C-alpha cells in the first residue's frame, strides 16, 4: 500500500490557511475573491513544480494533470473546492484539493506506475457564499445529465445572473468575465475524457468520531427537501389591540414549529434530520403585531418513504387553526438520495481494508460537488473524521495524520481504478 506524506500534507494545510485568514483560526475565502486567487496561484505553483499541465474552463474550474502511460486513456480526477463560508474552517473543501495535490505529488515522488492521466481539480463556487446557489459550477457543468425536475436550477444564464450578496449591482457572470482563471468551455470535465472522480472531504459531523473511526467510505448523499411555511395574520397596534382578538403570525408560527418537532420526532427515525434556519417577519417593528411570518424547514434522509412521512405532516399544517392565521406550505425544492458508483466504492473499501486505519461506511448529510458529477461520470467520496463533528466554523479541525490517511486511501483507490479495464 502506498502512503502519502504527512509533512507535505501539514505544509499544505498551513499554507492554504493563510489565504483568507480571518484572524481567529479560520478563513473567509469567497469564490472569485482576491483570497481565492491566492489559493489558486499556490495550486498552480505546486502542481507546475511536479510537471502537471494546468487547464481552466469557462467557469474557472481548474485542472492539474500528470500523464499516464497510455496517452489515449481517460483521466481520473480528484478534487473539491477552495472557497469557504464566512468565518469558515481550514478543511471544508480545501482538504479535497490539497488531498488531490498530495496524491499527484506522491505519484511523482515515488514514480508510481499508472496508465490513466491523473488530475487534481478545484471546483468554483461550491459554497455559494457570495453568489448563490451552492455547487454552482458542478451543477452547471452537469446540467445536461441531471434529472429534469431540478436541472433548471442550474441553467447557465441563471447562474451568470446570480447577484452578489455583498454588492447587488455585481453578477457572477460579470465578476467571472474578468477573473484571472477563467478559461475555455472546451476544457470542462466531460464523460468522453474522464473515467471517474474521487472527492476527499471532512465528514462535517460527529458520526465517525463517535464510532472511533478515522475514515468514512461514503455510499450516498442523502435525499433532501426544503419547504417554506408561511403564516398570514393581521397587523395592528401592539399597545391597543386586545390579545384575544389578535391574529399574530409570529405566535402562530411558533406554535406550528413546536407541533412539527413533536410530530416528526414521533416517527422515530433517529437518522432523520430537519432544521429551521431562516425566517422572514413583517413588518418587523416592535410596536406592530406581525401580519406575516415565514420559516424554512430543511429535511434530510436516505429513504424517500421517510421524507414522504414528513411531507404528510407538513401538509396537515394547512388544515389546522394557528392563532387565527392562515397557513401556507410551499415546496422550495427537493432531491432524491444520490448513490455513488458501486465499483468505485468497492475500490475505496479495498484500499481501506488493506490499511490499519479504522473505518466504516457512512452517508453524507451535506451536499457536495460529487453528487452532481455522479450524474455524468462514476463518482465517489471519502470522508475524514471531524473533531467534535464541527464544520462551517473556525474551530473545524482534523489532524494532519487523519488528513494524510484520507489522501492515502484515495491514492490507493485511484490506483485500483486505474488498473480496471472499463
PDB file of N, CA and C in Angstrom, residues 149-150 153 223-227 307 311 331-336:
ATOM      1  N   UNK A 149     -36.471  17.519 -13.195  1.00  0.00           N
ATOM      2  CA  UNK A 149     -37.254  18.332 -12.269  1.00  0.00           C
ATOM      3  C   UNK A 149     -36.432  19.378 -11.529  1.00  0.00           C
ATOM      4  N   UNK A 150     -35.083  19.218 -11.473  1.00  0.00           N
ATOM      5  CA  UNK A 150     -34.348  20.290 -10.825  1.00  0.00           C
ATOM      6  C   UNK A 150     -33.158  20.801 -11.625  1.00  0.00           C
ATOM      7  N   UNK A 153     -32.584  24.596 -12.126  1.00  0.00           N
ATOM      8  CA  UNK A 153     -31.945  25.399 -11.080  1.00  0.00           C
ATOM      9  C   UNK A 153     -30.543  25.841 -11.473  1.00  0.00           C
ATOM     10  N   UNK A 223     -31.152  12.221   0.472  1.00  0.00           N
ATOM     11  CA  UNK A 223     -32.243  12.969  -0.116  1.00  0.00           C
ATOM     12  C   UNK A 223     -32.587  14.161   0.768  1.00  0.00           C
ATOM     13  N   UNK A 224     -33.052  15.219   0.145  1.00  0.00           N
ATOM     14  CA  UNK A 224     -33.288  16.460   0.881  1.00  0.00           C
ATOM     15  C   UNK A 224     -34.498  17.185   0.299  1.00  0.00           C
ATOM     16  N   UNK A 225     -35.263  17.834   1.162  1.00  0.00           N
ATOM     17  CA  UNK A 225     -36.343  18.685   0.676  1.00  0.00           C
ATOM     18  C   UNK A 225     -36.393  19.955   1.520  1.00  0.00           C
ATOM     19  N   UNK A 226     -36.743  21.049   0.882  1.00  0.00           N
ATOM     20  CA  UNK A 226     -36.837  22.344   1.546  1.00  0.00           C
ATOM     21  C   UNK A 226     -38.226  22.916   1.323  1.00  0.00           C
ATOM     22  N   UNK A 227     -38.905  23.235   2.425  1.00  0.00           N
ATOM     23  CA  UNK A 227     -40.220  23.864   2.366  1.00  0.00           C
ATOM     24  C   UNK A 227     -40.179  25.225   3.049  1.00  0.00           C
ATOM     25  N   UNK A 307     -39.091  10.620   3.967  1.00  0.00           N
ATOM     26  CA  UNK A 307     -39.347  12.004   3.550  1.00  0.00           C
ATOM     27  C   UNK A 307     -40.829  12.208   3.249  1.00  0.00           C
ATOM     28  N   UNK A 311     -43.547  14.877   4.668  1.00  0.00           N
ATOM     29  CA  UNK A 311     -44.412  15.677   3.794  1.00  0.00           C
ATOM     30  C   UNK A 311     -45.873  15.631   4.265  1.00  0.00           C
ATOM     31  N   UNK A 331     -43.430  24.150  -1.344  1.00  0.00           N
ATOM     32  CA  UNK A 331     -42.194  23.417  -1.641  1.00  0.00           C
ATOM     33  C   UNK A 331     -41.189  24.337  -2.306  1.00  0.00           C
ATOM     34  N   UNK A 332     -39.982  24.415  -1.740  1.00  0.00           N
ATOM     35  CA  UNK A 332     -38.904  25.158  -2.369  1.00  0.00           C
ATOM     36  C   UNK A 332     -38.215  24.294  -3.416  1.00  0.00           C
ATOM     37  N   UNK A 333     -37.688  23.160  -2.983  1.00  0.00           N
ATOM     38  CA  UNK A 333     -37.086  22.210  -3.907  1.00  0.00           C
ATOM     39  C   UNK A 333     -36.826  20.901  -3.163  1.00  0.00           C
ATOM     40  N   UNK A 334     -36.537  19.852  -3.920  1.00  0.00           N
ATOM     41  CA  UNK A 334     -36.198  18.570  -3.306  1.00  0.00           C
ATOM     42  C   UNK A 334     -35.292  17.781  -4.230  1.00  0.00           C
ATOM     43  N   UNK A 335     -34.547  16.866  -3.650  1.00  0.00           N
ATOM     44  CA  UNK A 335     -33.708  15.966  -4.451  1.00  0.00           C
ATOM     45  C   UNK A 335     -33.779  14.577  -3.843  1.00  0.00           C
ATOM     46  N   UNK A 336     -33.638  13.589  -4.708  1.00  0.00           N
ATOM     47  CA  UNK A 336     -33.581  12.209  -4.252  1.00  0.00           C
ATOM     48  C   UNK A 336     -32.194  11.912  -3.690  1.00  0.00           C
TER      49      UNK A 336
END
